[in-house]
Amino acid sequence: MSTNHIPTPAPTTPTTRTPTILSAFLHRLRNLLIRTLLRALRLFSPSLDRFLTRLSSSPGLPVSTPTEAYWQLPRAPIAEWGKDEDIPEYADVVVLGSGITGTAVVRTLLDWCRDNNHDERKEVRVVMLEAREACSGATGRNGGHITPVLYDQYPELKDAFGAETAAQIIRFRLGHLEALLEAAREEGLLEDSQCRRVDTFDVFLSKEQFGESKRKLEMYLKELPEVSKEYRIREGEEVIKELQLKENMAGCISTRAGAVHPYRLVTGILSRLLREYSSTFRLFTRTPCTSISVSIRDEVELYEVTTPRGTIRAQHVVHATNGWVSHLLPGMRGKIVPARGTMTTQTVKNESWAGGRSFVFFPEVGTNAFDYLTQLPVGGGGRYPSSEGEMMLGGAFANGNVIEEMGNADDGGWDQKAGRYLSGALDRYFAWSEKEKEEERVKKLWSGVLGISVDGQPWVGRVPEVVAGRGAPRRVGLGAEKTEGSDGREMGRGDLAGPGEWMACGYSGEGMVHAWLSGKALAYMVLGLDKEETEKVDADGRRGAGDELGRWFPWVYRVSEKRWAGAGIEDLIAWFV
């Protein structure tokens, strides 16, 4: 099984790593003005002060009793894997979080070492810690869309980072559909995960917004023709009727995208890894990491990852906890902000396009507020019960208590206002027949925690010590007699990157088109295959045989002290206004 391949788009030529002088100046000026205004307003508004304080506070650990997502029914066999087993004293790599990011990291680490190492004593030992059940965070709670935001954000990306970097980001997002389809095929999970291509429609109620989006699409088609061939502008009475939409819709923009049952894909992959790497990969659910420190024991300096069930020593710690990342990385408070979103499963007696379409609805002027919908197939399901064409609808960003949901990491409840809105939203968009409306009902309602990056881009890479709030181990592997664990395997491996903490988080609600390849890129960094982009790594992870990691992985996603220092809540506030 070839599991290291990344279906990378055509490489882009490296470009300058600085935005235009004018855009950088305007960005700093805007943030200065917002910061000054907020400081003044906080003195007179206790509610604003509480809101801003919440945005920069620790999210804490995930609540122990979250709402139950429809995706998680029935529970996967590994849902509570390892919850009663003894944890090991050592691991080369500890991964925090069992969603799509953590799974991509572990899969890449293990499969790469299997394919490139021949000494069993050097097999990488990986422990994955999950605070609750496996895949119980955002991955198991999202909308199931593999639909990247492209033409709408392209002008902003181009202005901020230049045309070539903007194009690289677009290609990276687009690459996720083929990457996830390939992973599902390789793992034998295409039927279980329902990973598939769909027709997707951006639906606009506002004629003004439809016109603006068509102008953005025109630029996108002109400047990136190789990735935009399937876009179509759909408008007119016949088209609206064909799509079963209400006649007050202004029009649509359509293309091809994807959809997936994210919970079954991730738990299916983890199940294979647990079987195939039973001696080197351990998953412990119901085992939150409560603290991380660095200590010297037997002349070996390593991380100590503390849990309620004991402590694991490790050379590397990977944070794949998205909205909760700043609990253990205090420097990320106010950089990645948790936000609670609301999702529903609804049944409508409409099987005419079951499993083959997805929608994003823009109910007003602007594209920051939207609702999103995909429909499950009818039948299938592989080893799971057949689906029945259920409608998976989420969003309500313009119709919920958005201020209360920002900074909220409690997925043990949901926004009641958003829930009420979503429960009736399908009738606002679709011209259902009387029979179809009679069948409509909310089957399940739940919430999930997003990780909102204040500067709009994911954070991927080595965590600087100033961000972690602690140093990294300095002395690892001081003599073979000092570096063996109780199982006789080496501690403090020298063939990985230098010891450190790593993160891949902050997808801002677009995890399905960022997380998988971000996790793979992060794994290559941990493996030492990325030495500040000076050592070449091809798309299969082989050293010295192809393009640098930076050729397919956007540099603007990388964590750096400079980026960290420049990102602030002001960027998030500007998004709202």
mmCIF file of N, CA, C and O in Angstrom, residues 289-335:
data_model
loop_
_atom_site.group_PDB
_atom_site.id
_atom_site.type_symbol
_atom_site.label_atom_id
_atom_site.label_comp_id
_atom_site.label_asym_id
_atom_site.label_seq_id
_atom_site.Cartn_x
_atom_site.Cartn_y
_atom_site.Cartn_z
ATOM 1 N N CYS A 289 -4.258 15.287 28.074
ATOM 2 C CA CYS A 289 -2.976 15.831 28.525
ATOM 3 C C CYS A 289 -3.275 17.056 29.373
ATOM 4 O O CYS A 289 -3.960 17.980 28.928
ATOM 5 N N THR A 290 -2.774 17.057 30.603
ATOM 6 C CA THR A 290 -3.063 18.171 31.513
ATOM 7 C C THR A 290 -1.912 19.157 31.634
ATOM 8 O O THR A 290 -2.125 20.309 32.025
ATOM 9 N N SER A 291 -0.698 18.719 31.299
ATOM 10 C CA SER A 291 0.435 19.650 31.318
ATOM 11 C C SER A 291 1.604 19.053 30.552
ATOM 12 O O SER A 291 1.682 17.841 30.339
ATOM 13 N N ILE A 292 2.515 19.944 30.144
ATOM 14 C CA ILE A 292 3.739 19.543 29.447
ATOM 15 C C ILE A 292 4.898 20.271 30.103
ATOM 16 O O ILE A 292 4.833 21.476 30.359
ATOM 17 N N SER A 293 5.952 19.548 30.381
ATOM 18 C CA SER A 293 7.149 20.146 30.973
ATOM 19 C C SER A 293 8.377 19.467 30.386
ATOM 20 O O SER A 293 8.265 18.511 29.614
ATOM 21 N N VAL A 294 9.538 19.961 30.736
ATOM 22 C CA VAL A 294 10.801 19.374 30.291
ATOM 23 C C VAL A 294 11.605 18.988 31.524
ATOM 24 O O VAL A 294 11.708 19.772 32.477
ATOM 25 N N SER A 295 12.158 17.777 31.525
ATOM 26 C CA SER A 295 12.936 17.336 32.685
ATOM 27 C C SER A 295 14.093 16.458 32.228
ATOM 28 O O SER A 295 14.082 15.894 31.128
ATOM 29 N N ILE A 296 15.102 16.365 33.104
ATOM 30 C CA ILE A 296 16.255 15.493 32.858
ATOM 31 C C ILE A 296 16.152 14.295 33.784
ATOM 32 O O ILE A 296 15.980 14.435 34.993
ATOM 33 N N ARG A 297 16.238 13.118 33.198
ATOM 34 C CA ARG A 297 16.237 11.889 33.987
ATOM 35 C C ARG A 297 17.258 10.950 33.361
ATOM 36 O O ARG A 297 17.248 10.725 32.167
ATOM 37 N N ASP A 298 18.143 10.384 34.160
ATOM 38 C CA ASP A 298 19.205 9.505 33.657
ATOM 39 C C ASP A 298 20.013 10.191 32.551
ATOM 40 O O ASP A 298 20.384 9.581 31.551
ATOM 41 N N GLU A 299 20.251 11.478 32.759
ATOM 42 C CA GLU A 299 21.065 12.293 31.848
ATOM 43 C C GLU A 299 20.419 12.469 30.476
ATOM 44 O O GLU A 299 21.091 12.882 29.518
ATOM 45 N N VAL A 300 19.138 12.172 30.359
ATOM 46 C CA VAL A 300 18.415 12.379 29.094
ATOM 47 C C VAL A 300 17.324 13.415 29.334
ATOM 48 O O VAL A 300 16.470 13.247 30.211
ATOM 49 N N GLU A 301 17.365 14.501 28.574
ATOM 50 C CA GLU A 301 16.375 15.558 28.706
ATOM 51 C C GLU A 301 15.255 15.341 27.684
ATOM 52 O O GLU A 301 15.502 15.247 26.479
ATOM 53 N N LEU A 302 14.042 15.247 28.195
ATOM 54 C CA LEU A 302 12.889 14.982 27.339
ATOM 55 C C LEU A 302 11.671 15.745 27.851
ATOM 56 O O LEU A 302 11.664 16.270 28.969
ATOM 57 N N TYR A 303 10.634 15.773 27.025
ATOM 58 C CA TYR A 303 9.346 16.292 27.480
ATOM 59 C C TYR A 303 8.704 15.291 28.440
ATOM 60 O O TYR A 303 8.885 14.067 28.305
ATOM 61 N N GLU A 304 7.973 15.829 29.386
ATOM 62 C CA GLU A 304 7.102 15.000 30.220
ATOM 63 C C GLU A 304 5.661 15.422 29.957
ATOM 64 O O GLU A 304 5.278 16.557 30.246
ATOM 65 N N VAL A 305 4.895 14.506 29.364
ATOM 66 C CA VAL A 305 3.504 14.752 29.020
ATOM 67 C C VAL A 305 2.657 14.124 30.119
ATOM 68 O O VAL A 305 2.608 12.895 30.257
ATOM 69 N N THR A 306 2.018 14.962 30.910
ATOM 70 C CA THR A 306 1.299 14.489 32.092
ATOM 71 C C THR A 306 -0.180 14.274 31.777
ATOM 72 O O THR A 306 -0.820 15.114 31.134
ATOM 73 N N THR A 307 -0.706 13.166 32.242
ATOM 74 C CA THR A 307 -2.127 12.837 32.119
ATOM 75 C C THR A 307 -2.624 12.385 33.491
ATOM 76 O O THR A 307 -1.815 12.097 34.390
ATOM 77 N N PRO A 308 -3.933 12.283 33.697
ATOM 78 C CA PRO A 308 -4.443 11.770 34.980
ATOM 79 C C PRO A 308 -4.032 10.327 35.252
ATOM 80 O O PRO A 308 -4.143 9.862 36.388
ATOM 81 N N ARG A 309 -3.524 9.642 34.225
ATOM 82 C CA ARG A 309 -3.163 8.227 34.365
ATOM 83 C C ARG A 309 -1.658 8.005 34.381
ATOM 84 O O ARG A 309 -1.205 6.854 34.348
ATOM 85 N N GLY A 310 -0.894 9.073 34.413
ATOM 86 C CA GLY A 310 0.542 8.926 34.445
ATOM 87 C C GLY A 310 1.223 9.868 33.474
ATOM 88 O O GLY A 310 0.577 10.696 32.819
ATOM 89 N N THR A 311 2.556 9.737 33.396
ATOM 90 C CA THR A 311 3.370 10.647 32.588
ATOM 91 C C THR A 311 4.118 9.878 31.516
ATOM 92 O O THR A 311 4.646 8.785 31.770
ATOM 93 N N ILE A 312 4.167 10.443 30.319
ATOM 94 C CA ILE A 312 4.915 9.859 29.211
ATOM 95 C C ILE A 312 6.079 10.786 28.880
ATOM 96 O O ILE A 312 5.892 11.998 28.721
ATOM 97 N N ARG A 313 7.264 10.235 28.766
ATOM 98 C CA ARG A 313 8.411 11.013 28.308
ATOM 99 C C ARG A 313 8.468 10.934 26.786
ATOM 100 O O ARG A 313 8.213 9.883 26.199
ATOM 101 N N ALA A 314 8.817 12.038 26.142
ATOM 102 C CA ALA A 314 8.782 12.076 24.684
ATOM 103 C C ALA A 314 9.790 13.054 24.132
ATOM 104 O O ALA A 314 10.160 14.037 24.788
ATOM 105 N N GLN A 315 10.204 12.791 22.919
ATOM 106 C CA GLN A 315 11.116 13.679 22.213
ATOM 107 C C GLN A 315 10.343 14.776 21.485
ATOM 108 O O GLN A 315 10.832 15.892 21.328
ATOM 109 N N HIS A 316 9.133 14.436 21.042
ATOM 110 C CA HIS A 316 8.313 15.377 20.284
ATOM 111 C C HIS A 316 6.882 15.348 20.805
ATOM 112 O O HIS A 316 6.354 14.288 21.156
ATOM 113 N N VAL A 317 6.252 16.510 20.806
ATOM 114 C CA VAL A 317 4.837 16.626 21.153
ATOM 115 C C VAL A 317 4.138 17.374 20.018
ATOM 116 O O VAL A 317 4.551 18.480 19.659
ATOM 117 N N VAL A 318 3.102 16.750 19.467
ATOM 118 C CA VAL A 318 2.349 17.340 18.354
ATOM 119 C C VAL A 318 0.981 17.776 18.861
ATOM 120 O O VAL A 318 0.219 16.965 19.394
ATOM 121 N N HIS A 319 0.680 19.047 18.685
ATOM 122 C CA HIS A 319 -0.623 19.594 19.085
ATOM 123 C C HIS A 319 -1.547 19.578 17.877
ATOM 124 O O HIS A 319 -1.367 20.348 16.924
ATOM 125 N N ALA A 320 -2.550 18.706 17.917
ATOM 126 C CA ALA A 320 -3.537 18.600 16.838
ATOM 127 C C ALA A 320 -4.925 18.768 17.441
ATOM 128 O O ALA A 320 -5.837 17.989 17.179
ATOM 129 N N THR A 321 -5.069 19.795 18.264
ATOM 130 C CA THR A 321 -6.286 19.992 19.056
ATOM 131 C C THR A 321 -7.093 21.207 18.620
ATOM 132 O O THR A 321 -8.099 21.540 19.255
ATOM 133 N N ASN A 322 -6.677 21.882 17.585
ATOM 134 C CA ASN A 322 -7.416 22.955 16.941
ATOM 135 C C ASN A 322 -7.971 23.986 17.924
ATOM 136 O O ASN A 322 -7.217 24.756 18.500
ATOM 137 N N GLY A 323 -9.272 24.023 18.164
ATOM 138 C CA GLY A 323 -9.860 25.062 19.002
ATOM 139 C C GLY A 323 -9.399 25.045 20.443
ATOM 140 O O GLY A 323 -9.543 26.042 21.153
ATOM 141 N N TRP A 324 -8.840 23.915 20.886
ATOM 142 C CA TRP A 324 -8.370 23.800 22.280
ATOM 143 C C TRP A 324 -6.856 23.990 22.396
ATOM 144 O O TRP A 324 -6.299 23.838 23.479
ATOM 145 N N VAL A 325 -6.174 24.322 21.301
ATOM 146 C CA VAL A 325 -4.716 24.298 21.300
ATOM 147 C C VAL A 325 -4.111 25.238 22.325
ATOM 148 O O VAL A 325 -3.057 24.957 22.911
ATOM 149 N N SER A 326 -4.754 26.377 22.587
ATOM 150 C CA SER A 326 -4.130 27.361 23.475
ATOM 151 C C SER A 326 -4.215 26.973 24.945
ATOM 152 O O SER A 326 -3.628 27.655 25.786
ATOM 153 N N HIS A 327 -4.902 25.884 25.259
ATOM 154 C CA HIS A 327 -4.906 25.434 26.651
ATOM 155 C C HIS A 327 -3.506 25.006 27.081
ATOM 156 O O HIS A 327 -3.064 25.322 28.197
ATOM 157 N N LEU A 328 -2.801 24.297 26.202
ATOM 158 C CA LEU A 328 -1.450 23.827 26.510
ATOM 159 C C LEU A 328 -0.363 24.676 25.869
ATOM 160 O O LEU A 328 0.814 24.526 26.198
ATOM 161 N N LEU A 329 -0.759 25.554 24.948
ATOM 162 C CA LEU A 329 0.176 26.514 24.348
ATOM 163 C C LEU A 329 -0.330 27.912 24.674
ATOM 164 O O LEU A 329 -1.047 28.538 23.881
ATOM 165 N N PRO A 330 0.012 28.451 25.835
ATOM 166 C CA PRO A 330 -0.561 29.729 26.264
ATOM 167 C C PRO A 330 -0.289 30.881 25.311
ATOM 168 O O PRO A 330 -1.068 31.829 25.238
ATOM 169 N N GLY A 331 0.806 30.799 24.555
ATOM 170 C CA GLY A 331 1.110 31.864 23.618
ATOM 171 C C GLY A 331 0.123 31.962 22.465
ATOM 172 O O GLY A 331 0.087 32.973 21.766
ATOM 173 N N MET A 332 -0.691 30.927 22.263
ATOM 174 C CA MET A 332 -1.661 30.949 21.165
ATOM 175 C C MET A 332 -3.005 31.523 21.596
ATOM 176 O O MET A 332 -3.927 31.602 20.774
ATOM 177 N N ARG A 333 -3.125 31.933 22.861
ATOM 178 C CA ARG A 333 -4.369 32.572 23.288
ATOM 179 C C ARG A 333 -4.474 33.939 22.611
ATOM 180 O O ARG A 333 -3.546 34.728 22.639
ATOM 181 N N GLY A 334 -5.599 34.173 22.003
ATOM 182 C CA GLY A 334 -5.766 35.381 21.221
ATOM 183 C C GLY A 334 -5.214 35.275 19.816
ATOM 184 O O GLY A 334 -5.303 36.224 19.027
ATOM 185 N N LYS A 335 -4.639 34.114 19.457
ATOM 186 C CA LYS A 335 -4.136 33.861 18.098
ATOM 187 C C LYS A 335 -5.030 32.839 17.390
ATOM 188 O O LYS A 335 -5.343 33.002 16.219
#
